[in-house]
mmCIF file of C-alpha atoms in Angstrom:
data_model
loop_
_atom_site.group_PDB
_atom_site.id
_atom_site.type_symbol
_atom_site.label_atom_id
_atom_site.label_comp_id
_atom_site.label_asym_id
_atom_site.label_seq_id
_atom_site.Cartn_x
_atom_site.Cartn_y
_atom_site.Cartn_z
ATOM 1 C CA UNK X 3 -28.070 30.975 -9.047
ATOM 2 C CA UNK X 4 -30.574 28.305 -9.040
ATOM 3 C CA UNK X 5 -30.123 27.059 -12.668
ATOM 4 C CA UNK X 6 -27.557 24.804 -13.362
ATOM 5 C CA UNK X 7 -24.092 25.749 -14.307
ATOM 6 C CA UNK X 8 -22.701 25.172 -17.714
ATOM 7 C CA UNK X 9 -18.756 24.046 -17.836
ATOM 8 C CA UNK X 10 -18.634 26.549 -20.948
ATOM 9 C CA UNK X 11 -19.710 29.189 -19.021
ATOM 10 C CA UNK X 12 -17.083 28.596 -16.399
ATOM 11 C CA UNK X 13 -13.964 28.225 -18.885
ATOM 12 C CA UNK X 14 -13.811 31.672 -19.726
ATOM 13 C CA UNK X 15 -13.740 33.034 -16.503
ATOM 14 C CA UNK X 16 -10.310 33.667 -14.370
ATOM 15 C CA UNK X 17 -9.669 32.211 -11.183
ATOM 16 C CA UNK X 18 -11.195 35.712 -8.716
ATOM 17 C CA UNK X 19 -14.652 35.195 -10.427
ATOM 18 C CA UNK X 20 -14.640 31.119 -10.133
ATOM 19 C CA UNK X 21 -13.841 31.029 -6.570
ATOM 20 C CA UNK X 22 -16.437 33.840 -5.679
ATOM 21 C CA UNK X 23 -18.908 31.504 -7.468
ATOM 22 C CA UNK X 24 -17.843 28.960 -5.718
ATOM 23 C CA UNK X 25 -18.321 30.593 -1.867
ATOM 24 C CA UNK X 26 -21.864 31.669 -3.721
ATOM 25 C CA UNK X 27 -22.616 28.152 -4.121
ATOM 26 C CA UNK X 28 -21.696 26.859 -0.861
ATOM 27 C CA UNK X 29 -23.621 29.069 1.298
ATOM 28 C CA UNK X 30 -26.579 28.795 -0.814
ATOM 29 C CA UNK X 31 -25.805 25.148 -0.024
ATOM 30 C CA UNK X 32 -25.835 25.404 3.602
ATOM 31 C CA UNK X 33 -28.723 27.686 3.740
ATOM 32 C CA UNK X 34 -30.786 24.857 1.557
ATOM 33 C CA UNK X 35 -29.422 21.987 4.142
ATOM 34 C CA UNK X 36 -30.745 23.900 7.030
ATOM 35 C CA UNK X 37 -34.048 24.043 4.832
ATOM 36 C CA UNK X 38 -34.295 20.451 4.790
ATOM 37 C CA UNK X 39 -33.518 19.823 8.212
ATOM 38 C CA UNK X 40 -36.135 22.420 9.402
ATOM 39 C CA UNK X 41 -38.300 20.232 7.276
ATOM 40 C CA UNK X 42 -38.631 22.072 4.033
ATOM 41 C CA UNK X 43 -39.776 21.211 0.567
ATOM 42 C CA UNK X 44 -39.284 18.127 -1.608
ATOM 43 C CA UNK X 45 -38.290 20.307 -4.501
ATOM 44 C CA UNK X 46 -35.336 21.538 -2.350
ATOM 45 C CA UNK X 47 -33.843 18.201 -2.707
ATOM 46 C CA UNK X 48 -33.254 18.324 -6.117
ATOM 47 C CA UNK X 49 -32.156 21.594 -5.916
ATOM 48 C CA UNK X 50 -29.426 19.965 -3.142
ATOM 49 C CA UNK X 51 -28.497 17.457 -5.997
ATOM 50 C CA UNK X 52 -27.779 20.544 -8.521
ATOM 51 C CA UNK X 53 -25.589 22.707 -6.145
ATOM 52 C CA UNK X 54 -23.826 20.133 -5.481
ATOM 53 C CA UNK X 55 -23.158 18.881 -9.033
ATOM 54 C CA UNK X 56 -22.509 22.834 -9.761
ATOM 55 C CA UNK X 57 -19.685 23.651 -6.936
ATOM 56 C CA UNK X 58 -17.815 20.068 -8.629
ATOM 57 C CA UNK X 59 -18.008 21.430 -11.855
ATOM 58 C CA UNK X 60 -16.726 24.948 -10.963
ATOM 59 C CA UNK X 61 -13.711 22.858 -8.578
ATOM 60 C CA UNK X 62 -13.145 20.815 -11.713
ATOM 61 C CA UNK X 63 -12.565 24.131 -14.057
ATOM 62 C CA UNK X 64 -10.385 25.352 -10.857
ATOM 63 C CA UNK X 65 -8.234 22.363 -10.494
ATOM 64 C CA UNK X 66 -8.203 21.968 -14.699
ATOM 65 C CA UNK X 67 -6.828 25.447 -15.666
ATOM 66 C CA UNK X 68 -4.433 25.109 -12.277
ATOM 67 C CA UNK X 69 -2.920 21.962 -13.636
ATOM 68 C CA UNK X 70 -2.796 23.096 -17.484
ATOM 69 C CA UNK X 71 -0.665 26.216 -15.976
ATOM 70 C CA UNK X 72 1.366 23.991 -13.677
ATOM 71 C CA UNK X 73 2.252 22.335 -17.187
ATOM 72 C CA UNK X 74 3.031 25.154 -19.113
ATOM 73 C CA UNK X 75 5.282 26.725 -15.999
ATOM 74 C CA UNK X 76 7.479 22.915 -15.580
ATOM 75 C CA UNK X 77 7.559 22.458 -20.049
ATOM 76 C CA UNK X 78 11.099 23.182 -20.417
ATOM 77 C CA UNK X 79 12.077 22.542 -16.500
ATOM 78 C CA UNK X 80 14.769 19.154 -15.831
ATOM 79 C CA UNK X 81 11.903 17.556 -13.228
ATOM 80 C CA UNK X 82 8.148 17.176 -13.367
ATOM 81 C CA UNK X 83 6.019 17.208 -10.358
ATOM 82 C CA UNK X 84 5.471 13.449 -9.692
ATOM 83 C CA UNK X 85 1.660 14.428 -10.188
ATOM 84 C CA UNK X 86 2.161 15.989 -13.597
ATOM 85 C CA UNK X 87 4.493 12.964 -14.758
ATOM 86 C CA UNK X 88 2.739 10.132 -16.907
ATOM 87 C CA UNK X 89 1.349 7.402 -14.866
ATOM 88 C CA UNK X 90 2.312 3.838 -16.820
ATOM 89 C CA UNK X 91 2.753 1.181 -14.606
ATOM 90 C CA UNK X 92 5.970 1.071 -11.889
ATOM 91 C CA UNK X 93 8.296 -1.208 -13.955
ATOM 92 C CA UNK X 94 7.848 0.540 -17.332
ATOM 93 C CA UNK X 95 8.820 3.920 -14.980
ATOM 94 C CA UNK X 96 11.884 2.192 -13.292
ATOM 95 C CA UNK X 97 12.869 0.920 -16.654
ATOM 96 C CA UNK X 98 16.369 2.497 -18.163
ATOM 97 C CA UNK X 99 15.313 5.585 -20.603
ATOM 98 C CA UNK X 100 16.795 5.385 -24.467
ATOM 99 C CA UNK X 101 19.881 6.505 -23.351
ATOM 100 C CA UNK X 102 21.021 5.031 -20.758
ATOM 101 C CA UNK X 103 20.402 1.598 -22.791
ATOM 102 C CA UNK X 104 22.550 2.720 -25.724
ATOM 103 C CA UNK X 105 25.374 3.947 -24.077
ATOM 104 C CA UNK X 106 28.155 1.216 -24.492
ATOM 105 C CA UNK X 107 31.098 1.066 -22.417
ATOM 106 C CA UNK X 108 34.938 1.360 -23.001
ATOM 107 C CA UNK X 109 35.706 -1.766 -22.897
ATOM 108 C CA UNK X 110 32.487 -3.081 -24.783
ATOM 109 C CA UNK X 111 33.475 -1.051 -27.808
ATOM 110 C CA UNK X 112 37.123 -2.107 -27.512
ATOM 111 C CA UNK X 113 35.977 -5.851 -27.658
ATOM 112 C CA UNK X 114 33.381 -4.800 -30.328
ATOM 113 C CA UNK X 115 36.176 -3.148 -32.482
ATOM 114 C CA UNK X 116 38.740 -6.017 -31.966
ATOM 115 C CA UNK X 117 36.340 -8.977 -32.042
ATOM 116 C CA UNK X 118 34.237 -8.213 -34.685
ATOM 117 C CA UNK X 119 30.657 -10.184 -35.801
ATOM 118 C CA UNK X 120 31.653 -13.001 -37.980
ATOM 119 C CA UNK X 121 30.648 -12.849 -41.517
ATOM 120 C CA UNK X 122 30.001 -16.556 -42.749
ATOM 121 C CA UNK X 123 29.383 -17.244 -46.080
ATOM 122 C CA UNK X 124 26.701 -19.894 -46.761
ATOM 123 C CA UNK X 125 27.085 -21.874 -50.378
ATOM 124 C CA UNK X 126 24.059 -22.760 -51.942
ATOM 125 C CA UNK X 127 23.852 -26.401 -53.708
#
């Protein structure tokens, strides 16, 4: 498999055949490194450079389909892996949800009910 991988090639596939590709690529890997330390070819380099970009891209489609099934597995769960939950920045995460800020206490809606908003009514000249 010297010719570079395609990501479209690799979304189809199920998770048996990518990591088989994978262990392909990495010893083809090692067997070019010990090429180029035995003092081997320039065009091997290259060929280095493309391995390498091709066992990322397979990881990627690994780690990609892993996460999308993580999501679909936690959808209707109470908690999200901290990894799957949106980043946003710490305060806006800390920061009371909907709820919590519209909930109004017993004795807020007592004084709300018994001290209502005044209504003024402003003449006009």
């Amino acid at each position: 498999s010297t010719t570079k991988i395609k990501t479209t090639q690799l979304w189809g596939k199920n998770k048996d055949d990518l990591k088989k590709q994978l262990v392909d690529l990495k010893t083809e890997l090692a067997q070019l490194r010990t090429q180029k330390v035995a003092g081997g070819a320039n065009s091997k380099l290259t060929k280095i450079h493309d391995l390498r970009k091709s066992v990322a891209r397979v990881l990627t489609v690994i780690n990609a389909t892993q996460r999308s099934q993580l999501r679909i597995f936690y959808k209707n769960k109470k908690y999200l892996p901290l990894d799957l939950r949106p980043k946003k920045t710490r305060a806006m995460r800390r920061r009371l949800t909907k709820h919590e800020a519209s909930i109004i206490s017993e004795k807020q809606k007592k004084r709300q009910m018994h001290f209502p908003q005044r209504k003024y009514a402003v003449k006009v000249r």
